[in-house]
Short mmCIF file of N, CA, C and O in Angstrom, two decimals:
data_model
loop_
_atom_site.label_atom_id
_atom_site.label_comp_id
_atom_site.label_asym_id
_atom_site.label_seq_id
_atom_site.Cartn_x
_atom_site.Cartn_y
_atom_site.Cartn_z
N MET A 19 0.82 -1.19 0.00
CA MET A 19 0.00 0.00 0.00
C MET A 19 0.86 1.26 0.00
O MET A 19 0.55 2.23 -0.66
N TRP A 20 1.95 1.23 0.77
CA TRP A 20 2.81 2.43 0.83
C TRP A 20 3.53 2.65 -0.49
O TRP A 20 3.83 3.79 -0.84
N ARG A 21 3.79 1.58 -1.26
CA ARG A 21 4.44 1.75 -2.57
C ARG A 21 3.52 2.48 -3.54
O ARG A 21 3.96 3.32 -4.31
N GLU A 22 2.24 2.13 -3.49
CA GLU A 22 1.29 2.81 -4.37
C GLU A 22 1.17 4.29 -3.98
O GLU A 22 1.11 5.16 -4.83
N ARG A 23 1.16 4.56 -2.69
CA ARG A 23 1.08 5.95 -2.24
C ARG A 23 2.33 6.72 -2.65
O ARG A 23 2.25 7.85 -3.11
N ALA A 24 3.51 6.08 -2.50
CA ALA A 24 4.76 6.73 -2.92
C ALA A 24 4.74 6.98 -4.43
O ALA A 24 5.18 8.03 -4.91
N LEU A 25 4.24 6.01 -5.18
CA LEU A 25 4.12 6.16 -6.63
C LEU A 25 3.24 7.35 -6.98
O LEU A 25 3.58 8.17 -7.83
N LYS A 26 2.12 7.48 -6.29
CA LYS A 26 1.22 8.59 -6.56
C LYS A 26 1.86 9.93 -6.22
O LYS A 26 1.68 10.90 -6.95
N VAL A 27 2.61 9.98 -5.14
CA VAL A 27 3.30 11.22 -4.77
C VAL A 27 4.31 11.60 -5.85
O VAL A 27 4.39 12.76 -6.27
N VAL A 28 5.09 10.62 -6.32
CA VAL A 28 6.08 10.89 -7.37
C VAL A 28 5.38 11.34 -8.65
O VAL A 28 5.82 12.30 -9.30
N LEU A 29 4.28 10.70 -8.99
CA LEU A 29 3.55 11.09 -10.20
C LEU A 29 3.02 12.52 -10.10
O LEU A 29 3.09 13.28 -11.06
N VAL A 30 2.52 12.89 -8.93
CA VAL A 30 2.01 14.25 -8.76
C VAL A 30 3.16 15.25 -8.86
O VAL A 30 3.04 16.27 -9.56
N LEU A 31 4.27 14.98 -8.17
CA LEU A 31 5.39 15.92 -8.19
C LEU A 31 5.96 16.09 -9.60
O LEU A 31 6.17 17.21 -10.07
N VAL A 32 6.22 14.98 -10.28
CA VAL A 32 6.78 15.05 -11.63
C VAL A 32 5.75 15.65 -12.60
O VAL A 32 6.09 16.47 -13.45
N GLY A 33 4.49 15.25 -12.45
CA GLY A 33 3.44 15.80 -13.30
C GLY A 33 3.31 17.30 -13.15
O GLY A 33 3.19 18.03 -14.14
N LEU A 34 3.35 17.78 -11.91
CA LEU A 34 3.27 19.23 -11.68
C LEU A 34 4.52 19.95 -12.19
O LEU A 34 4.42 21.05 -12.76
N LEU A 35 5.68 19.33 -12.01
CA LEU A 35 6.93 19.92 -12.52
C LEU A 35 6.86 20.08 -14.03
O LEU A 35 7.17 21.15 -14.56
N PHE A 36 6.46 19.03 -14.72
CA PHE A 36 6.37 19.10 -16.17
C PHE A 36 5.28 20.07 -16.63
O PHE A 36 5.45 20.83 -17.57
N THR A 37 4.14 20.05 -15.95
CA THR A 37 3.03 20.91 -16.33
C THR A 37 3.35 22.38 -16.07
O THR A 37 2.85 23.26 -16.77
N ALA A 38 4.21 22.65 -15.10
CA ALA A 38 4.61 24.03 -14.80
C ALA A 38 5.33 24.67 -15.99
O ALA A 38 5.42 25.89 -16.08
N GLY A 39 5.79 23.85 -16.92
CA GLY A 39 6.44 24.36 -18.12
C GLY A 39 5.48 25.11 -19.03
O GLY A 39 5.91 25.71 -20.02
N VAL A 40 4.19 25.09 -18.71
CA VAL A 40 3.22 25.81 -19.54
C VAL A 40 3.48 27.32 -19.49
O VAL A 40 3.26 28.02 -20.48
N TYR A 41 3.97 27.81 -18.36
CA TYR A 41 4.24 29.27 -18.24
C TYR A 41 5.32 29.72 -19.22
O TYR A 41 5.08 30.63 -20.02
N PRO A 42 6.53 29.12 -19.22
CA PRO A 42 7.50 29.55 -20.23
C PRO A 42 7.08 29.18 -21.66
O PRO A 42 7.45 29.88 -22.60
N LEU A 43 6.27 28.13 -21.80
CA LEU A 43 5.79 27.75 -23.13
C LEU A 43 4.91 28.85 -23.71
O LEU A 43 5.07 29.25 -24.86
N ILE A 44 4.01 29.37 -22.90
CA ILE A 44 3.13 30.45 -23.36
C ILE A 44 3.96 31.69 -23.69
O ILE A 44 3.73 32.35 -24.71
N GLY A 45 4.96 31.99 -22.85
CA GLY A 45 5.83 33.13 -23.13
C GLY A 45 6.57 32.97 -24.45
O GLY A 45 6.71 33.92 -25.22
N SER A 46 7.01 31.75 -24.72
CA SER A 46 7.72 31.48 -25.98
C SER A 46 6.79 31.61 -27.18
O SER A 46 7.21 32.05 -28.25
N LEU A 47 5.55 31.20 -27.00
CA LEU A 47 4.60 31.29 -28.10
C LEU A 47 4.15 32.73 -28.34
O LEU A 47 3.87 33.11 -29.48
N LEU A 48 4.08 33.52 -27.28
CA LEU A 48 3.68 34.92 -27.44
C LEU A 48 4.80 35.77 -28.02
O LEU A 48 4.54 36.76 -28.70
N HIS A 49 6.05 35.38 -27.75
CA HIS A 49 7.21 36.14 -28.24
C HIS A 49 8.18 35.17 -28.94
O HIS A 49 9.26 34.91 -28.43
N PRO A 50 7.80 34.67 -30.11
CA PRO A 50 8.63 33.65 -30.77
C PRO A 50 10.00 34.14 -31.20
O PRO A 50 10.94 33.35 -31.29
N ALA A 51 10.16 35.42 -31.42
CA ALA A 51 11.46 35.95 -31.85
C ALA A 51 12.49 35.85 -30.72
O ALA A 51 13.69 35.77 -30.98
N ASP A 52 12.02 35.85 -29.47
CA ASP A 52 12.92 35.81 -28.32
C ASP A 52 13.16 34.41 -27.79
O ASP A 52 13.79 34.24 -26.75
N SER A 53 12.65 33.39 -28.46
CA SER A 53 12.77 32.03 -27.93
C SER A 53 13.41 31.10 -28.96
O SER A 53 13.45 31.38 -30.15
N ASP A 54 13.88 29.98 -28.44
CA ASP A 54 14.47 28.94 -29.28
C ASP A 54 13.35 27.96 -29.66
O ASP A 54 12.65 27.44 -28.79
N THR A 55 13.20 27.70 -30.94
CA THR A 55 12.10 26.84 -31.38
C THR A 55 12.23 25.42 -30.84
O THR A 55 11.23 24.79 -30.51
N GLY A 56 13.44 24.93 -30.72
CA GLY A 56 13.65 23.58 -30.18
C GLY A 56 13.19 23.48 -28.73
O GLY A 56 12.54 22.51 -28.33
N ASP A 57 13.52 24.50 -27.94
CA ASP A 57 13.09 24.51 -26.54
C ASP A 57 11.57 24.58 -26.44
O ASP A 57 10.96 23.93 -25.59
N THR A 58 10.96 25.37 -27.30
CA THR A 58 9.50 25.50 -27.28
C THR A 58 8.85 24.17 -27.61
O THR A 58 7.87 23.77 -26.96
N MET A 59 9.37 23.48 -28.59
CA MET A 59 8.80 22.17 -28.95
C MET A 59 8.97 21.16 -27.82
O MET A 59 8.05 20.40 -27.50
N MET A 60 10.15 21.14 -27.19
CA MET A 60 10.37 20.21 -26.08
C MET A 60 9.45 20.53 -24.90
O MET A 60 8.92 19.63 -24.26
N LEU A 61 9.27 21.82 -24.63
CA LEU A 61 8.36 22.21 -23.54
C LEU A 61 6.94 21.72 -23.81
O LEU A 61 6.26 21.26 -22.90
N SER A 62 6.50 21.82 -25.06
CA SER A 62 5.15 21.37 -25.37
C SER A 62 5.00 19.87 -25.11
O SER A 62 3.97 19.41 -24.60
N LEU A 63 6.04 19.09 -25.41
CA LEU A 63 6.00 17.66 -25.14
C LEU A 63 5.98 17.37 -23.64
O LEU A 63 5.22 16.52 -23.16
N TYR A 64 6.81 18.08 -22.88
CA TYR A 64 6.87 17.85 -21.44
C TYR A 64 5.59 18.30 -20.73
O TYR A 64 5.14 17.65 -19.78
N VAL A 65 5.00 19.40 -21.17
CA VAL A 65 3.73 19.84 -20.58
C VAL A 65 2.66 18.79 -20.82
O VAL A 65 1.91 18.42 -19.91
N THR A 66 2.59 18.28 -22.03
CA THR A 66 1.62 17.24 -22.36
C THR A 66 1.86 15.99 -21.53
O THR A 66 0.92 15.39 -20.98
N LEU A 67 3.12 15.57 -21.41
CA LEU A 67 3.45 14.40 -20.60
C LEU A 67 3.07 14.64 -19.14
O LEU A 67 2.55 13.74 -18.47
N GLY A 68 3.28 15.85 -18.64
CA GLY A 68 2.89 16.18 -17.26
C GLY A 68 1.40 16.02 -17.03
O GLY A 68 0.97 15.49 -16.00
N VAL A 69 0.60 16.46 -17.99
CA VAL A 69 -0.86 16.31 -17.87
C VAL A 69 -1.22 14.83 -17.80
O VAL A 69 -2.02 14.41 -16.95
N PHE A 70 -0.61 14.01 -18.64
CA PHE A 70 -0.92 12.58 -18.63
C PHE A 70 -0.41 11.89 -17.37
O PHE A 70 -1.03 10.93 -16.90
N LEU A 71 0.68 12.36 -16.80
CA LEU A 71 1.14 11.80 -15.52
C LEU A 71 0.16 12.15 -14.41
O LEU A 71 -0.08 11.32 -13.52
N LEU A 72 -0.39 13.34 -14.45
CA LEU A 72 -1.39 13.71 -13.45
C LEU A 72 -2.67 12.88 -13.61
O LEU A 72 -3.31 12.51 -12.62
N ILE A 73 -3.03 12.57 -14.83
CA ILE A 73 -4.18 11.69 -15.07
C ILE A 73 -3.88 10.29 -14.53
O ILE A 73 -4.76 9.63 -13.97
N ALA A 74 -2.64 9.84 -14.67
CA ALA A 74 -2.25 8.49 -14.24
C ALA A 74 -2.28 8.33 -12.72
O ALA A 74 -2.29 7.20 -12.23
N VAL A 75 -2.34 9.42 -11.98
CA VAL A 75 -2.35 9.34 -10.51
C VAL A 75 -3.58 8.57 -10.02
O VAL A 75 -3.50 7.83 -9.05
N ARG A 76 -4.68 8.72 -10.69
CA ARG A 76 -5.92 8.07 -10.24
C ARG A 76 -5.80 6.55 -10.24
O ARG A 76 -6.32 5.89 -9.34
N ASN A 77 -5.14 5.99 -11.25
CA ASN A 77 -4.97 4.53 -11.33
C ASN A 77 -3.63 4.24 -11.99
O ASN A 77 -3.57 3.95 -13.19
N PRO A 78 -2.54 4.31 -11.23
CA PRO A 78 -1.21 4.17 -11.82
C PRO A 78 -0.97 2.84 -12.52
O PRO A 78 -0.28 2.79 -13.53
N PHE A 79 -1.57 1.78 -12.02
CA PHE A 79 -1.30 0.47 -12.60
C PHE A 79 -1.92 0.32 -13.98
O PHE A 79 -1.44 -0.44 -14.81
N ALA A 80 -2.97 1.08 -14.25
CA ALA A 80 -3.58 1.05 -15.58
C ALA A 80 -2.82 1.93 -16.57
O ALA A 80 -3.05 1.84 -17.77
N HIS A 81 -1.92 2.76 -16.07
CA HIS A 81 -1.18 3.70 -16.92
C HIS A 81 0.32 3.44 -16.86
O HIS A 81 1.12 4.37 -16.96
N ARG A 82 0.69 2.18 -16.70
CA ARG A 82 2.11 1.83 -16.58
C ARG A 82 2.92 2.25 -17.79
O ARG A 82 4.06 2.67 -17.67
N SER A 83 2.36 2.17 -18.98
CA SER A 83 3.12 2.52 -20.18
C SER A 83 3.43 4.01 -20.22
O SER A 83 4.52 4.40 -20.64
N VAL A 84 2.52 4.85 -19.76
CA VAL A 84 2.79 6.29 -19.71
C VAL A 84 3.90 6.58 -18.70
O VAL A 84 4.80 7.38 -18.96
N ILE A 85 3.83 5.90 -17.55
CA ILE A 85 4.83 6.10 -16.51
C ILE A 85 6.20 5.62 -17.01
O ILE A 85 7.21 6.31 -16.83
N ALA A 86 6.23 4.47 -17.66
CA ALA A 86 7.49 3.95 -18.20
C ALA A 86 8.03 4.88 -19.28
O ALA A 86 9.24 5.13 -19.34
N PHE A 87 7.16 5.41 -20.13
CA PHE A 87 7.61 6.34 -21.16
C PHE A 87 8.23 7.59 -20.53
O PHE A 87 9.27 8.06 -20.98
N ALA A 88 7.59 8.12 -19.49
CA ALA A 88 8.12 9.30 -18.81
C ALA A 88 9.52 9.01 -18.26
O ALA A 88 10.43 9.83 -18.39
N ALA A 89 9.67 7.86 -17.65
CA ALA A 89 10.96 7.51 -17.06
C ALA A 89 12.04 7.32 -18.12
O ALA A 89 13.12 7.91 -18.04
N TRP A 90 11.76 6.50 -19.12
CA TRP A 90 12.79 6.17 -20.11
C TRP A 90 13.07 7.33 -21.05
O TRP A 90 14.22 7.51 -21.47
N SER A 91 12.06 8.13 -21.39
CA SER A 91 12.34 9.27 -22.27
C SER A 91 13.17 10.32 -21.52
O SER A 91 14.04 10.95 -22.12
N SER A 92 12.93 10.48 -20.24
CA SER A 92 13.74 11.41 -19.45
C SER A 92 15.18 10.91 -19.37
O SER A 92 16.13 11.70 -19.46
N PHE A 93 15.35 9.61 -19.22
CA PHE A 93 16.70 9.03 -19.17
C PHE A 93 17.41 9.23 -20.51
O PHE A 93 18.57 9.65 -20.55
N ALA A 94 16.72 8.96 -21.62
CA ALA A 94 17.32 9.13 -22.94
C ALA A 94 17.68 10.59 -23.20
O ALA A 94 18.75 10.90 -23.73
N HIS A 95 16.80 11.49 -22.79
CA HIS A 95 17.06 12.91 -22.96
C HIS A 95 18.27 13.33 -22.12
O HIS A 95 19.12 14.10 -22.57
N ALA A 96 18.36 12.81 -20.90
CA ALA A 96 19.50 13.15 -20.03
C ALA A 96 20.82 12.65 -20.63
O ALA A 96 21.83 13.36 -20.58
N MET A 97 20.81 11.47 -21.20
CA MET A 97 22.03 10.94 -21.82
C MET A 97 22.44 11.79 -23.02
O MET A 97 23.62 12.09 -23.20
N THR A 98 21.47 12.19 -23.83
CA THR A 98 21.76 13.04 -24.98
C THR A 98 22.33 14.38 -24.53
O THR A 98 23.33 14.87 -25.08
N MET A 99 21.73 14.97 -23.50
CA MET A 99 22.22 16.25 -22.99
C MET A 99 23.62 16.12 -22.41
O MET A 99 24.44 17.02 -22.55
N SER A 100 23.89 15.00 -21.75
CA SER A 100 25.23 14.79 -21.19
C SER A 100 26.28 14.72 -22.28
O SER A 100 27.35 15.33 -22.17
N ILE A 101 25.98 14.00 -23.33
CA ILE A 101 26.93 13.88 -24.45
C ILE A 101 27.14 15.25 -25.11
O ILE A 101 28.27 15.64 -25.39
N LEU A 102 26.04 15.98 -25.33
CA LEU A 102 26.17 17.31 -25.92
C LEU A 102 26.93 18.26 -25.00
O LEU A 102 27.69 19.11 -25.46
N GLY A 103 26.74 18.11 -23.69
CA GLY A 103 27.47 18.94 -22.73
C GLY A 103 28.96 18.72 -22.80
O GLY A 103 29.75 19.65 -22.60
N LEU A 104 29.36 17.51 -23.10
CA LEU A 104 30.79 17.22 -23.23
C LEU A 104 31.34 17.70 -24.57
O LEU A 104 32.52 18.04 -24.67
N GLU A 105 30.50 17.73 -25.59
CA GLU A 105 30.93 18.11 -26.93
C GLU A 105 30.90 19.61 -27.19
O GLU A 105 31.63 20.11 -28.02
N ILE A 106 30.01 20.33 -26.50
CA ILE A 106 29.87 21.78 -26.71
C ILE A 106 30.28 22.49 -25.42
O ILE A 106 29.47 22.66 -24.51
N PRO A 107 31.54 22.90 -25.33
CA PRO A 107 32.04 23.48 -24.08
C PRO A 107 31.25 24.69 -23.57
O PRO A 107 31.06 24.84 -22.37
N SER A 108 30.76 25.53 -24.46
CA SER A 108 30.04 26.73 -24.03
C SER A 108 28.70 26.39 -23.37
O SER A 108 28.15 27.19 -22.63
N GLN A 109 28.17 25.21 -23.65
CA GLN A 109 26.87 24.79 -23.11
C GLN A 109 27.00 23.73 -22.01
O GLN A 109 26.00 23.19 -21.56
N LYS A 110 28.23 23.45 -21.61
CA LYS A 110 28.50 22.33 -20.70
C LYS A 110 27.70 22.40 -19.40
O LYS A 110 27.04 21.44 -19.02
N VAL A 111 27.74 23.54 -18.72
CA VAL A 111 27.08 23.66 -17.42
C VAL A 111 25.57 23.47 -17.55
O VAL A 111 24.96 22.70 -16.80
N GLY A 112 24.96 24.14 -18.51
CA GLY A 112 23.51 24.02 -18.70
C GLY A 112 23.07 22.61 -19.03
O GLY A 112 22.10 22.11 -18.47
N PHE A 113 23.80 21.97 -19.93
CA PHE A 113 23.45 20.60 -20.31
C PHE A 113 23.62 19.63 -19.14
O PHE A 113 22.78 18.76 -18.92
N LEU A 114 24.69 19.78 -18.39
CA LEU A 114 24.94 18.84 -17.29
C LEU A 114 23.95 19.04 -16.14
O LEU A 114 23.53 18.06 -15.52
N ILE A 115 23.57 20.27 -15.86
CA ILE A 115 22.55 20.52 -14.83
C ILE A 115 21.21 19.94 -15.27
O ILE A 115 20.52 19.27 -14.51
N GLY A 116 20.85 20.17 -16.53
CA GLY A 116 19.61 19.60 -17.06
C GLY A 116 19.63 18.09 -17.03
O GLY A 116 18.63 17.44 -16.71
N SER A 117 20.77 17.49 -17.33
CA SER A 117 20.90 16.04 -17.28
C SER A 117 20.68 15.52 -15.87
O SER A 117 20.00 14.52 -15.66
N ALA A 118 21.25 16.20 -14.89
CA ALA A 118 21.10 15.77 -13.51
C ALA A 118 19.63 15.81 -13.08
O ALA A 118 19.14 14.89 -12.43
N VAL A 119 18.92 16.86 -13.48
CA VAL A 119 17.50 16.96 -13.15
C VAL A 119 16.72 15.81 -13.77
O VAL A 119 15.89 15.18 -13.12
N LEU A 120 16.99 15.50 -15.03
CA LEU A 120 16.27 14.42 -15.69
C LEU A 120 16.63 13.05 -15.14
O LEU A 120 15.78 12.16 -15.08
N VAL A 121 17.86 12.86 -14.71
CA VAL A 121 18.25 11.57 -14.11
C VAL A 121 17.56 11.39 -12.76
O VAL A 121 17.08 10.31 -12.44
N VAL A 122 17.45 12.47 -11.99
CA VAL A 122 16.72 12.39 -10.72
C VAL A 122 15.26 12.06 -10.99
O VAL A 122 14.66 11.23 -10.32
N ASP A 123 14.68 12.69 -12.02
CA ASP A 123 13.31 12.38 -12.40
C ASP A 123 13.19 10.92 -12.81
O ASP A 123 12.26 10.23 -12.43
N ARG A 124 14.14 10.43 -13.57
CA ARG A 124 14.14 9.04 -14.02
C ARG A 124 14.22 8.10 -12.83
O ARG A 124 13.54 7.09 -12.77
N ALA A 125 15.06 8.45 -11.85
CA ALA A 125 15.21 7.60 -10.68
C ALA A 125 13.89 7.51 -9.92
O ALA A 125 13.47 6.43 -9.51
N GLY A 126 13.21 8.63 -9.76
CA GLY A 126 11.93 8.61 -9.07
C GLY A 126 10.88 7.85 -9.84
O GLY A 126 10.15 7.03 -9.31
N SER A 127 10.79 8.08 -11.14
CA SER A 127 9.81 7.38 -11.96
C SER A 127 10.17 5.91 -12.12
O SER A 127 9.31 5.07 -12.20
N GLY A 128 11.46 5.61 -12.16
CA GLY A 128 11.89 4.22 -12.29
C GLY A 128 11.48 3.42 -11.07
O GLY A 128 11.04 2.27 -11.18
N GLU A 129 11.60 4.00 -9.90
CA GLU A 129 11.14 3.35 -8.68
C GLU A 129 9.64 3.10 -8.77
O GLU A 129 9.14 2.07 -8.41
N ALA A 130 8.95 4.11 -9.32
CA ALA A 130 7.50 3.98 -9.45
C ALA A 130 7.15 2.87 -10.43
O ALA A 130 6.23 2.10 -10.19
N VAL A 131 7.88 2.77 -11.51
CA VAL A 131 7.59 1.75 -12.50
C VAL A 131 7.86 0.37 -11.93
O VAL A 131 7.10 -0.57 -12.15
N SER A 132 8.93 0.21 -11.15
CA SER A 132 9.22 -1.10 -10.59
C SER A 132 8.13 -1.51 -9.61
O SER A 132 7.82 -2.67 -9.46
N GLY A 133 7.50 -0.54 -8.95
CA GLY A 133 6.41 -0.85 -8.04
C GLY A 133 5.13 -1.19 -8.78
O GLY A 133 4.22 -1.78 -8.22
N ALA A 134 5.06 -0.84 -10.05
CA ALA A 134 3.84 -1.07 -10.81
C ALA A 134 3.60 -2.55 -11.07
O ALA A 134 2.48 -2.95 -11.30
N GLY A 135 4.63 -3.36 -11.00
CA GLY A 135 4.47 -4.79 -11.25
C GLY A 135 3.55 -5.46 -10.25
O GLY A 135 2.94 -6.48 -10.53
N VAL A 136 3.41 -4.88 -9.07
CA VAL A 136 2.57 -5.46 -8.04
C VAL A 136 1.13 -5.55 -8.51
O VAL A 136 0.46 -6.54 -8.26
N GLY A 137 0.65 -4.54 -9.19
CA GLY A 137 -0.74 -4.52 -9.60
C GLY A 137 -0.97 -5.02 -11.01
O GLY A 137 -2.09 -5.00 -11.49
N SER A 138 0.06 -5.47 -11.69
CA SER A 138 -0.12 -5.85 -13.09
C SER A 138 -1.06 -7.04 -13.24
O SER A 138 -1.83 -7.11 -14.16
N ARG A 139 -0.99 -7.99 -12.31
CA ARG A 139 -1.88 -9.15 -12.40
C ARG A 139 -3.32 -8.70 -12.23
O ARG A 139 -4.22 -9.18 -12.90
N CYS A 140 -3.54 -7.76 -11.33
CA CYS A 140 -4.88 -7.23 -11.10
C CYS A 140 -5.41 -6.57 -12.37
O CYS A 140 -6.56 -6.77 -12.73
N VAL A 141 -4.57 -5.83 -13.06
CA VAL A 141 -4.97 -5.17 -14.30
C VAL A 141 -5.32 -6.21 -15.36
O VAL A 141 -6.34 -6.11 -16.04
N VAL A 142 -4.51 -7.26 -15.47
CA VAL A 142 -4.77 -8.32 -16.45
C VAL A 142 -6.08 -9.01 -16.12
O VAL A 142 -6.90 -9.26 -17.00
N LEU A 143 -6.30 -9.31 -14.86
CA LEU A 143 -7.55 -9.97 -14.48
C LEU A 143 -8.75 -9.09 -14.77
O LEU A 143 -9.76 -9.57 -15.27
N ARG A 144 -8.64 -7.81 -14.51
CA ARG A 144 -9.74 -6.90 -14.83
C ARG A 144 -10.00 -6.87 -16.32
O ARG A 144 -11.12 -6.83 -16.78
N GLY A 145 -8.93 -6.89 -17.11
CA GLY A 145 -9.08 -6.89 -18.56
C GLY A 145 -9.79 -8.13 -19.05
O GLY A 145 -10.65 -8.07 -19.92
N ARG A 146 -9.48 -9.28 -18.47
CA ARG A 146 -10.15 -10.52 -18.87
C ARG A 146 -11.61 -10.50 -18.47
O ARG A 146 -12.46 -11.00 -19.19
N GLU A 147 -11.91 -9.93 -17.29
CA GLU A 147 -13.29 -9.82 -16.88
C GLU A 147 -14.11 -8.98 -17.85
O GLU A 147 -15.27 -9.21 -18.04
N MET A 148 -13.44 -8.01 -18.45
CA MET A 148 -14.14 -7.11 -19.38
C MET A 148 -14.17 -7.67 -20.79
O MET A 148 -14.66 -7.04 -21.70
N GLY A 149 -13.62 -8.85 -21.01
CA GLY A 149 -13.65 -9.47 -22.32
C GLY A 149 -12.44 -9.20 -23.17
O GLY A 149 -12.39 -9.61 -24.32
N PHE A 150 -11.40 -8.53 -22.63
CA PHE A 150 -10.17 -8.29 -23.38
C PHE A 150 -9.25 -9.48 -23.24
O PHE A 150 -9.27 -10.18 -22.25
N ARG A 151 -8.41 -9.72 -24.22
CA ARG A 151 -7.47 -10.83 -24.14
C ARG A 151 -6.07 -10.33 -24.07
O ARG A 151 -5.61 -9.45 -24.57
#
C-alpha cells in the first residue's frame, strides 16, 4: 500500500513539474522571436506528458506505459544532454545541470515503474473480466 502511495506522490510531483512548463511555453509562443524553437517544442511535449502523468495518478497500474515512457524518455534525454554537454564546451554547465534533473526524475519514476508490477496481475484480471485478451 505504501508503494502505491509513494508512486502517486512521485507522479504528482513530476506531473506538476512538467506541467509548470506551460508558463515559459506560453511566453515562448507569445514572443517567438525571443525564444528557441527547439526549446519551445520540447516544452510542449513535457507539458503534455505532465498532464498525462497527473491523469495516471488516479490509477497508476492502468497507466504503466505512460509512466514507463516518462521515465525512459527522461533518461534518454538526459544521456543526450550529457553527451552534448561534453561536446559543446560553451553549453556544458547548462546541459549537465539539465541532465542531472532528468536523471533524478528518471530515478523517481523508475522506482515507481518497478512498483507497478505489483498490480499488473490485477490489471490483467480486470481486462479478462471485461472481455479483453
